[in-house]
Amino acid sequence: MARSLRVRRGRARLRAVALIGIDGSGKTTQAHRLAAALSAAGHPATYHRNAGGRRWLGRLAHRLGRPDAQRLVGRDGLLAVESVLRWLAIALALLSCLVTGRTAVMDRYAACQYASIRAHGGQRWERLARAGYRFFPAPRVTFLLAVDPVEAYRRIERRGTDHESMRWLTAAATAYRTLPEYASFVVVDANGSPEEVSHRIRAHLTEWFPDDPPASAGPSPGGTRPPGGGSRVAFLAGWRARPDRGGPVPAQARP
């Protein structure tokens, strides 16, 4: 079972919580839900979307007659822009919460940038990004929303605002699992309904939600066990056993 944050009440203020994962894992939904739940429980919190600007750059590319952002600035240029914009977003979010004293609920954090770069095969950029992002403190807890790429793909297609390939989603999922920080993440099975995932997240914040019912046994930090679906289990087992599965893919999405 993934480790819970069961610490003595009043021991420390919850300064920052981060939610990370591949596109379609539900980061934005759960970050909004968590910020609202913390505030309702008497712990004022603010949602922060630490995006890298890829969607905005894609719209700009279309206006300039280019098919996508990568065709506009190139892969390295795109990763550089994304790294800088996400750095600025995180810095502003941390500064805001330092001034206001509110909990920062981070929709994406530094690990998302490392995973994006790694999935694109930009090892040189990962070293540079880590040098710049090392000034940011680690969140009190980082939730990795682990979702079957097949389910993530279905959700993305259903929302209809963008498109990601299965190859990219698989590469991004593998990138998260190969990060050196992976052992410190609280891995949450994000294949269920938003309500189920919210309950799993809150179960790891028992100090701030002491009245919540206890969570049932869940996945360990080393992996997830999606509910039901033999093919889903087989798929996840396959790419967990092959950390190099998928390989670098063209820059196109936002882990």
PDB file of C-alpha atoms in Angstrom:
ATOM      1  CA  MET A   1       0.000   0.000   0.000  1.00  0.00           C
ATOM      2  CA  ALA A   2       1.347   3.425  -0.855  1.00  0.00           C
ATOM      3  CA  ARG A   3       2.688   5.293   2.112  1.00  0.00           C
ATOM      4  CA  SER A   4       0.371   7.784   3.800  1.00  0.00           C
ATOM      5  CA  LEU A   5       1.240  11.117   5.303  1.00  0.00           C
ATOM      6  CA  ARG A   6       0.294  10.208   8.852  1.00  0.00           C
ATOM      7  CA  VAL A   7       2.155  12.772  10.886  1.00  0.00           C
ATOM      8  CA  ARG A   8       1.303  14.396  14.179  1.00  0.00           C
ATOM      9  CA  ARG A   9      -1.363  17.085  13.841  1.00  0.00           C
ATOM     10  CA  GLY A  10       0.070  20.582  13.978  1.00  0.00           C
ATOM     11  CA  ARG A  11       3.578  19.396  13.246  1.00  0.00           C
ATOM     12  CA  ALA A  12       3.914  21.373  10.011  1.00  0.00           C
ATOM     13  CA  ARG A  13       1.814  23.453   7.654  1.00  0.00           C
ATOM     14  CA  LEU A  14       0.916  21.902   4.324  1.00  0.00           C
ATOM     15  CA  ARG A  15       2.815  24.304   2.070  1.00  0.00           C
ATOM     16  CA  ALA A  16       2.584  22.555  -1.311  1.00  0.00           C
ATOM     17  CA  VAL A  17       1.081  19.466  -2.900  1.00  0.00           C
ATOM     18  CA  ALA A  18       1.842  18.491  -6.498  1.00  0.00           C
ATOM     19  CA  LEU A  19      -0.152  16.323  -8.879  1.00  0.00           C
ATOM     20  CA  ILE A  20       1.729  14.929 -11.843  1.00  0.00           C
ATOM     21  CA  GLY A  21       1.122  12.337 -14.564  1.00  0.00           C
ATOM     22  CA  ILE A  22       0.563  11.876 -18.262  1.00  0.00           C
ATOM     23  CA  ASP A  23      -2.013  13.837 -20.210  1.00  0.00           C
ATOM     24  CA  GLY A  24      -5.435  12.353 -19.516  1.00  0.00           C
ATOM     25  CA  SER A  25      -4.543  11.198 -16.010  1.00  0.00           C
ATOM     26  CA  GLY A  26      -6.861  13.755 -14.401  1.00  0.00           C
ATOM     27  CA  LYS A  27      -4.294  16.158 -12.909  1.00  0.00           C
ATOM     28  CA  THR A  28      -6.325  19.305 -13.465  1.00  0.00           C
ATOM     29  CA  THR A  29      -9.578  17.810 -12.201  1.00  0.00           C
ATOM     30  CA  GLN A  30      -7.976  16.424  -9.062  1.00  0.00           C
ATOM     31  CA  ALA A  31      -5.941  19.555  -8.349  1.00  0.00           C
ATOM     32  CA  HIS A  32      -9.096  21.688  -8.482  1.00  0.00           C
ATOM     33  CA  ARG A  33     -10.920  19.202  -6.269  1.00  0.00           C
ATOM     34  CA  LEU A  34      -8.093  19.036  -3.742  1.00  0.00           C
ATOM     35  CA  ALA A  35      -7.748  22.824  -3.472  1.00  0.00           C
ATOM     36  CA  ALA A  36     -11.492  23.158  -2.878  1.00  0.00           C
ATOM     37  CA  ALA A  37     -11.550  20.313  -0.338  1.00  0.00           C
ATOM     38  CA  LEU A  38      -8.619  21.705   1.637  1.00  0.00           C
ATOM     39  CA  SER A  39     -10.215  25.148   1.757  1.00  0.00           C
ATOM     40  CA  ALA A  40     -13.542  23.662   2.881  1.00  0.00           C
ATOM     41  CA  ALA A  41     -11.721  21.755   5.634  1.00  0.00           C
ATOM     42  CA  GLY A  42     -10.229  24.982   6.986  1.00  0.00           C
ATOM     43  CA  HIS A  43      -6.862  24.852   5.227  1.00  0.00           C
ATOM     44  CA  PRO A  44      -6.953  27.687   2.638  1.00  0.00           C
ATOM     45  CA  ALA A  45      -5.479  26.450  -0.635  1.00  0.00           C
ATOM     46  CA  THR A  46      -4.979  27.822  -4.127  1.00  0.00           C
ATOM     47  CA  TYR A  47      -4.923  25.934  -7.410  1.00  0.00           C
ATOM     48  CA  HIS A  48      -1.956  26.649  -9.703  1.00  0.00           C
ATOM     49  CA  ARG A  49      -1.734  25.376 -13.281  1.00  0.00           C
ATOM     50  CA  ASN A  50       1.967  25.185 -14.040  1.00  0.00           C
ATOM     51  CA  ALA A  51       1.674  24.665 -17.780  1.00  0.00           C
ATOM     52  CA  GLY A  52       4.596  24.953 -20.172  1.00  0.00           C
ATOM     53  CA  GLY A  53       2.760  27.001 -22.800  1.00  0.00           C
ATOM     54  CA  ARG A  54       2.722  24.276 -25.435  1.00  0.00           C
ATOM     55  CA  ARG A  55      -0.958  24.741 -26.245  1.00  0.00           C
ATOM     56  CA  TRP A  56      -0.532  28.498 -26.613  1.00  0.00           C
ATOM     57  CA  LEU A  57       2.501  27.989 -28.824  1.00  0.00           C
ATOM     58  CA  GLY A  58       0.535  25.528 -30.944  1.00  0.00           C
ATOM     59  CA  ARG A  59      -2.186  28.090 -31.539  1.00  0.00           C
ATOM     60  CA  LEU A  60       0.459  30.640 -32.499  1.00  0.00           C
ATOM     61  CA  ALA A  61       1.963  28.160 -34.953  1.00  0.00           C
ATOM     62  CA  HIS A  62      -1.421  27.685 -36.622  1.00  0.00           C
ATOM     63  CA  ARG A  63      -1.872  31.421 -36.990  1.00  0.00           C
ATOM     64  CA  LEU A  64       1.527  31.613 -38.672  1.00  0.00           C
ATOM     65  CA  GLY A  65       0.682  28.784 -41.056  1.00  0.00           C
ATOM     66  CA  ARG A  66       2.668  26.024 -39.339  1.00  0.00           C
ATOM     67  CA  PRO A  67       1.089  22.655 -38.508  1.00  0.00           C
ATOM     68  CA  ASP A  68       2.290  22.561 -34.890  1.00  0.00           C
ATOM     69  CA  ALA A  69       4.594  24.175 -32.345  1.00  0.00           C
ATOM     70  CA  GLN A  70       7.516  21.888 -33.123  1.00  0.00           C
ATOM     71  CA  ARG A  71       7.444  22.920 -36.786  1.00  0.00           C
ATOM     72  CA  LEU A  72       7.524  26.534 -35.622  1.00  0.00           C
ATOM     73  CA  VAL A  73      10.509  26.471 -33.243  1.00  0.00           C
ATOM     74  CA  GLY A  74      11.954  22.943 -33.545  1.00  0.00           C
ATOM     75  CA  ARG A  75      12.126  20.239 -30.904  1.00  0.00           C
ATOM     76  CA  ASP A  76      14.921  21.827 -28.880  1.00  0.00           C
ATOM     77  CA  GLY A  77      13.319  25.238 -29.117  1.00  0.00           C
ATOM     78  CA  LEU A  78      10.011  23.849 -27.951  1.00  0.00           C
ATOM     79  CA  LEU A  79      11.572  22.096 -24.966  1.00  0.00           C
ATOM     80  CA  ALA A  80      13.498  25.257 -24.065  1.00  0.00           C
ATOM     81  CA  VAL A  81      10.367  27.421 -24.194  1.00  0.00           C
ATOM     82  CA  GLU A  82       8.401  24.877 -22.199  1.00  0.00           C
ATOM     83  CA  SER A  83      11.125  24.629 -19.541  1.00  0.00           C
ATOM     84  CA  VAL A  84      11.347  28.399 -19.100  1.00  0.00           C
ATOM     85  CA  LEU A  85       7.584  29.029 -19.012  1.00  0.00           C
ATOM     86  CA  ARG A  86       6.966  26.205 -16.531  1.00  0.00           C
ATOM     87  CA  TRP A  87       9.829  27.497 -14.351  1.00  0.00           C
ATOM     88  CA  LEU A  88       8.239  30.936 -14.273  1.00  0.00           C
ATOM     89  CA  ALA A  89       4.795  29.507 -13.488  1.00  0.00           C
ATOM     90  CA  ILE A  90       6.114  27.439 -10.564  1.00  0.00           C
ATOM     91  CA  ALA A  91       8.148  30.359  -9.219  1.00  0.00           C
ATOM     92  CA  LEU A  92       5.108  32.652  -9.275  1.00  0.00           C
ATOM     93  CA  ALA A  93       2.940  30.004  -7.617  1.00  0.00           C
ATOM     94  CA  LEU A  94       5.428  29.457  -4.787  1.00  0.00           C
ATOM     95  CA  LEU A  95       5.904  33.183  -4.275  1.00  0.00           C
ATOM     96  CA  SER A  96       2.143  33.742  -4.155  1.00  0.00           C
ATOM     97  CA  CYS A  97       1.623  31.084  -1.517  1.00  0.00           C
ATOM     98  CA  LEU A  98       4.609  32.309   0.487  1.00  0.00           C
ATOM     99  CA  VAL A  99       3.021  35.768   0.647  1.00  0.00           C
ATOM    100  CA  THR A 100      -0.544  34.609   1.315  1.00  0.00           C
ATOM    101  CA  GLY A 101       0.237  31.635   3.544  1.00  0.00           C
ATOM    102  CA  ARG A 102      -2.136  29.454   1.518  1.00  0.00           C
ATOM    103  CA  THR A 103      -1.383  25.886   0.471  1.00  0.00           C
ATOM    104  CA  ALA A 104      -0.210  25.636  -3.128  1.00  0.00           C
ATOM    105  CA  VAL A 105      -1.942  22.828  -5.010  1.00  0.00           C
ATOM    106  CA  MET A 106       0.261  22.353  -8.045  1.00  0.00           C
ATOM    107  CA  ASP A 107      -1.192  21.030 -11.289  1.00  0.00           C
ATOM    108  CA  ARG A 108       2.190  19.834 -12.656  1.00  0.00           C
ATOM    109  CA  TYR A 109       5.590  20.466 -11.095  1.00  0.00           C
ATOM    110  CA  ALA A 110       9.276  20.099 -11.938  1.00  0.00           C
ATOM    111  CA  ALA A 111       9.022  16.340 -12.457  1.00  0.00           C
ATOM    112  CA  CYS A 112       6.604  16.954 -15.332  1.00  0.00           C
ATOM    113  CA  GLN A 113       9.287  18.868 -17.186  1.00  0.00           C
ATOM    114  CA  TYR A 114      11.889  16.179 -16.578  1.00  0.00           C
ATOM    115  CA  ALA A 115       9.455  13.535 -17.865  1.00  0.00           C
ATOM    116  CA  SER A 116       8.589  15.604 -20.945  1.00  0.00           C
ATOM    117  CA  ILE A 117      12.238  16.076 -21.835  1.00  0.00           C
ATOM    118  CA  ARG A 118      13.090  12.442 -21.161  1.00  0.00           C
ATOM    119  CA  ALA A 119      10.180  11.174 -23.279  1.00  0.00           C
ATOM    120  CA  HIS A 120      11.432  13.309 -26.163  1.00  0.00           C
ATOM    121  CA  GLY A 121      14.999  12.010 -25.841  1.00  0.00           C
ATOM    122  CA  GLY A 122      16.393  15.406 -24.825  1.00  0.00           C
ATOM    123  CA  GLN A 123      18.866  14.270 -22.186  1.00  0.00           C
ATOM    124  CA  ARG A 124      20.951  17.428 -22.603  1.00  0.00           C
ATOM    125  CA  TRP A 125      17.913  19.539 -21.819  1.00  0.00           C
ATOM    126  CA  GLU A 126      17.124  17.471 -18.731  1.00  0.00           C
ATOM    127  CA  ARG A 127      20.492  18.342 -17.190  1.00  0.00           C
ATOM    128  CA  LEU A 128      19.898  22.038 -17.862  1.00  0.00           C
ATOM    129  CA  ALA A 129      16.346  21.905 -16.542  1.00  0.00           C
ATOM    130  CA  ARG A 130      17.439  20.202 -13.342  1.00  0.00           C
ATOM    131  CA  ALA A 131      20.061  22.899 -12.804  1.00  0.00           C
ATOM    132  CA  GLY A 132      17.396  25.580 -13.042  1.00  0.00           C
ATOM    133  CA  TYR A 133      14.628  23.790 -11.138  1.00  0.00           C
ATOM    134  CA  ARG A 134      16.828  22.736  -8.229  1.00  0.00           C
ATOM    135  CA  PHE A 135      15.982  25.998  -6.460  1.00  0.00           C
ATOM    136  CA  PHE A 136      12.372  24.902  -5.981  1.00  0.00           C
ATOM    137  CA  PRO A 137      11.567  23.083  -2.727  1.00  0.00           C
ATOM    138  CA  ALA A 138      10.062  19.634  -2.970  1.00  0.00           C
ATOM    139  CA  PRO A 139       6.306  19.604  -2.279  1.00  0.00           C
ATOM    140  CA  ARG A 140       5.164  18.038   0.961  1.00  0.00           C
ATOM    141  CA  VAL A 141       3.781  15.249  -1.193  1.00  0.00           C
ATOM    142  CA  THR A 142       3.832  14.559  -4.924  1.00  0.00           C
ATOM    143  CA  PHE A 143       0.982  12.432  -6.241  1.00  0.00           C
ATOM    144  CA  LEU A 144       1.693  10.556  -9.457  1.00  0.00           C
ATOM    145  CA  LEU A 145      -1.671   9.823 -11.049  1.00  0.00           C
ATOM    146  CA  ALA A 146      -1.016   6.500 -12.746  1.00  0.00           C
ATOM    147  CA  VAL A 147      -3.419   5.684 -15.538  1.00  0.00           C
ATOM    148  CA  ASP A 148      -3.430   3.087 -18.288  1.00  0.00           C
ATOM    149  CA  PRO A 149      -2.414   4.932 -21.491  1.00  0.00           C
ATOM    150  CA  VAL A 150      -5.410   3.310 -23.211  1.00  0.00           C
ATOM    151  CA  GLU A 151      -7.729   4.952 -20.690  1.00  0.00           C
ATOM    152  CA  ALA A 152      -5.834   8.263 -20.954  1.00  0.00           C
ATOM    153  CA  TYR A 153      -6.223   8.164 -24.741  1.00  0.00           C
ATOM    154  CA  ARG A 154      -9.966   7.547 -24.405  1.00  0.00           C
ATOM    155  CA  ARG A 155     -10.365  10.520 -22.059  1.00  0.00           C
ATOM    156  CA  ILE A 156      -8.423  12.855 -24.347  1.00  0.00           C
ATOM    157  CA  GLU A 157     -10.488  11.855 -27.358  1.00  0.00           C
ATOM    158  CA  ARG A 158     -13.689  12.303 -25.368  1.00  0.00           C
ATOM    159  CA  ARG A 159     -12.860  15.857 -24.284  1.00  0.00           C
ATOM    160  CA  GLY A 160     -12.158  16.744 -27.912  1.00  0.00           C
ATOM    161  CA  THR A 161      -9.851  19.728 -27.347  1.00  0.00           C
ATOM    162  CA  ASP A 162      -6.576  18.089 -28.396  1.00  0.00           C
ATOM    163  CA  HIS A 163      -5.114  14.772 -29.496  1.00  0.00           C
ATOM    164  CA  GLU A 164      -2.257  12.567 -28.296  1.00  0.00           C
ATOM    165  CA  SER A 165      -0.901   9.362 -29.804  1.00  0.00           C
ATOM    166  CA  MET A 166      -0.719   6.088 -27.912  1.00  0.00           C
ATOM    167  CA  ARG A 167       2.997   6.025 -28.627  1.00  0.00           C
ATOM    168  CA  TRP A 168       3.459   9.369 -26.903  1.00  0.00           C
ATOM    169  CA  LEU A 169       1.304   8.487 -23.897  1.00  0.00           C
ATOM    170  CA  THR A 170       3.202   5.240 -23.375  1.00  0.00           C
ATOM    171  CA  ALA A 171       6.573   7.001 -23.672  1.00  0.00           C
ATOM    172  CA  ALA A 172       5.495   9.683 -21.197  1.00  0.00           C
ATOM    173  CA  ALA A 173       4.247   7.092 -18.689  1.00  0.00           C
ATOM    174  CA  THR A 174       7.562   5.253 -18.933  1.00  0.00           C
ATOM    175  CA  ALA A 175       9.462   8.521 -18.503  1.00  0.00           C
ATOM    176  CA  TYR A 176       7.785   9.165 -15.156  1.00  0.00           C
ATOM    177  CA  ARG A 177       8.621   5.681 -13.944  1.00  0.00           C
ATOM    178  CA  THR A 178      12.292   6.039 -14.837  1.00  0.00           C
ATOM    179  CA  LEU A 179      12.804   9.367 -13.058  1.00  0.00           C
ATOM    180  CA  PRO A 180      15.169   9.168 -10.070  1.00  0.00           C
ATOM    181  CA  GLU A 181      12.461  10.879  -7.982  1.00  0.00           C
ATOM    182  CA  TYR A 182       9.961   8.101  -8.680  1.00  0.00           C
ATOM    183  CA  ALA A 183      10.529   6.346  -5.346  1.00  0.00           C
ATOM    184  CA  SER A 184       9.423   9.487  -3.498  1.00  0.00           C
ATOM    185  CA  PHE A 185       6.109   9.785  -5.370  1.00  0.00           C
ATOM    186  CA  VAL A 186       2.818   8.601  -3.896  1.00  0.00           C
ATOM    187  CA  VAL A 187       1.405   6.573  -6.768  1.00  0.00           C
ATOM    188  CA  VAL A 188      -2.368   6.776  -7.041  1.00  0.00           C
ATOM    189  CA  ASP A 189      -4.457   4.540  -9.288  1.00  0.00           C
ATOM    190  CA  ALA A 190      -6.194   7.134 -11.476  1.00  0.00           C
ATOM    191  CA  ASN A 191      -8.177   4.729 -13.681  1.00  0.00           C
ATOM    192  CA  GLY A 192     -11.381   5.111 -11.690  1.00  0.00           C
ATOM    193  CA  SER A 193     -13.988   7.841 -11.452  1.00  0.00           C
ATOM    194  CA  PRO A 194     -12.989  11.337 -10.266  1.00  0.00           C
ATOM    195  CA  GLU A 195     -14.694  10.631  -6.932  1.00  0.00           C
ATOM    196  CA  GLU A 196     -12.718   7.414  -6.414  1.00  0.00           C
ATOM    197  CA  VAL A 197      -9.421   9.098  -7.272  1.00  0.00           C
ATOM    198  CA  SER A 198     -10.191  12.059  -4.982  1.00  0.00           C
ATOM    199  CA  HIS A 199     -10.827   9.659  -2.109  1.00  0.00           C
ATOM    200  CA  ARG A 200      -7.500   7.906  -2.726  1.00  0.00           C
ATOM    201  CA  ILE A 201      -5.648  11.212  -2.720  1.00  0.00           C
ATOM    202  CA  ARG A 202      -7.317  12.473   0.452  1.00  0.00           C
ATOM    203  CA  ALA A 203      -6.570   9.178   2.197  1.00  0.00           C
ATOM    204  CA  HIS A 204      -2.877  10.114   2.035  1.00  0.00           C
ATOM    205  CA  LEU A 205      -3.510  13.475   3.675  1.00  0.00           C
ATOM    206  CA  THR A 206      -5.099  12.197   6.872  1.00  0.00           C
ATOM    207  CA  GLU A 207      -3.674  15.024   8.964  1.00  0.00           C
ATOM    208  CA  TRP A 208      -5.725  17.536   6.975  1.00  0.00           C
ATOM    209  CA  PHE A 209      -8.779  15.323   6.425  1.00  0.00           C
ATOM    210  CA  PRO A 210      -9.030  13.474   9.759  1.00  0.00           C
ATOM    211  CA  ASP A 211     -12.771  12.811   9.382  1.00  0.00           C
ATOM    212  CA  ASP A 212     -12.469  10.934   6.088  1.00  0.00           C
ATOM    213  CA  PRO A 213     -13.130   7.176   6.192  1.00  0.00           C
ATOM    214  CA  PRO A 214      -9.999   5.033   5.781  1.00  0.00           C
ATOM    215  CA  ALA A 215      -9.006   4.048   2.273  1.00  0.00           C
ATOM    216  CA  SER A 216      -9.053   0.460   1.103  1.00  0.00           C
ATOM    217  CA  ALA A 217      -5.812  -1.230   0.175  1.00  0.00           C
ATOM    218  CA  GLY A 218      -4.306   0.366  -2.898  1.00  0.00           C
ATOM    219  CA  PRO A 219      -1.245   0.154  -5.115  1.00  0.00           C
ATOM    220  CA  SER A 220       2.254   0.346  -3.770  1.00  0.00           C
ATOM    221  CA  PRO A 221       4.639   3.178  -4.663  1.00  0.00           C
ATOM    222  CA  GLY A 222       6.291   0.801  -7.090  1.00  0.00           C
ATOM    223  CA  GLY A 223       3.305   0.469  -9.385  1.00  0.00           C
ATOM    224  CA  THR A 224      -0.421   0.534  -9.831  1.00  0.00           C
ATOM    225  CA  ARG A 225      -3.055  -2.144  -9.960  1.00  0.00           C
ATOM    226  CA  PRO A 226      -5.981  -0.869 -11.998  1.00  0.00           C
ATOM    227  CA  PRO A 227      -9.364  -2.257 -10.993  1.00  0.00           C
ATOM    228  CA  GLY A 228     -10.537  -5.031 -13.273  1.00  0.00           C
ATOM    229  CA  GLY A 229      -9.731  -5.551 -16.922  1.00  0.00           C
ATOM    230  CA  GLY A 230      -7.210  -8.306 -17.618  1.00  0.00           C
ATOM    231  CA  SER A 231      -5.961  -6.610 -20.775  1.00  0.00           C
ATOM    232  CA  ARG A 232      -5.273  -3.422 -18.854  1.00  0.00           C
ATOM    233  CA  VAL A 233      -3.258  -5.302 -16.234  1.00  0.00           C
ATOM    234  CA  ALA A 234      -1.304  -7.106 -18.944  1.00  0.00           C
ATOM    235  CA  PHE A 235      -0.603  -3.860 -20.778  1.00  0.00           C
ATOM    236  CA  LEU A 236       0.709  -2.123 -17.655  1.00  0.00           C
ATOM    237  CA  ALA A 237       2.782  -5.127 -16.667  1.00  0.00           C
ATOM    238  CA  GLY A 238       4.330  -5.177 -20.112  1.00  0.00           C
ATOM    239  CA  TRP A 239       5.589  -1.610 -20.172  1.00  0.00           C
ATOM    240  CA  ARG A 240       6.651  -1.690 -16.527  1.00  0.00           C
ATOM    241  CA  ALA A 241       8.921  -4.585 -17.397  1.00  0.00           C
ATOM    242  CA  ARG A 242      10.356  -2.667 -20.362  1.00  0.00           C
ATOM    243  CA  PRO A 243      11.362   0.839 -19.170  1.00  0.00           C
ATOM    244  CA  ASP A 244      12.669   1.693 -22.636  1.00  0.00           C
ATOM    245  CA  ARG A 245       9.364   0.903 -24.331  1.00  0.00           C
ATOM    246  CA  GLY A 246       8.268   3.556 -26.770  1.00  0.00           C
ATOM    247  CA  GLY A 247      11.517   5.499 -26.968  1.00  0.00           C
ATOM    248  CA  PRO A 248      11.763   9.193 -27.772  1.00  0.00           C
ATOM    249  CA  VAL A 249       8.887  10.612 -29.771  1.00  0.00           C
ATOM    250  CA  PRO A 250       8.337  13.932 -31.512  1.00  0.00           C
ATOM    251  CA  ALA A 251       7.588  16.783 -29.129  1.00  0.00           C
ATOM    252  CA  GLN A 252       3.796  16.973 -29.060  1.00  0.00           C
ATOM    253  CA  ALA A 253       2.247  16.764 -25.624  1.00  0.00           C
ATOM    254  CA  ARG A 254       2.302  17.849 -22.018  1.00  0.00           C
ATOM    255  CA  PRO A 255       3.062  15.179 -19.394  1.00  0.00           C
TER     256      PRO A 255
END
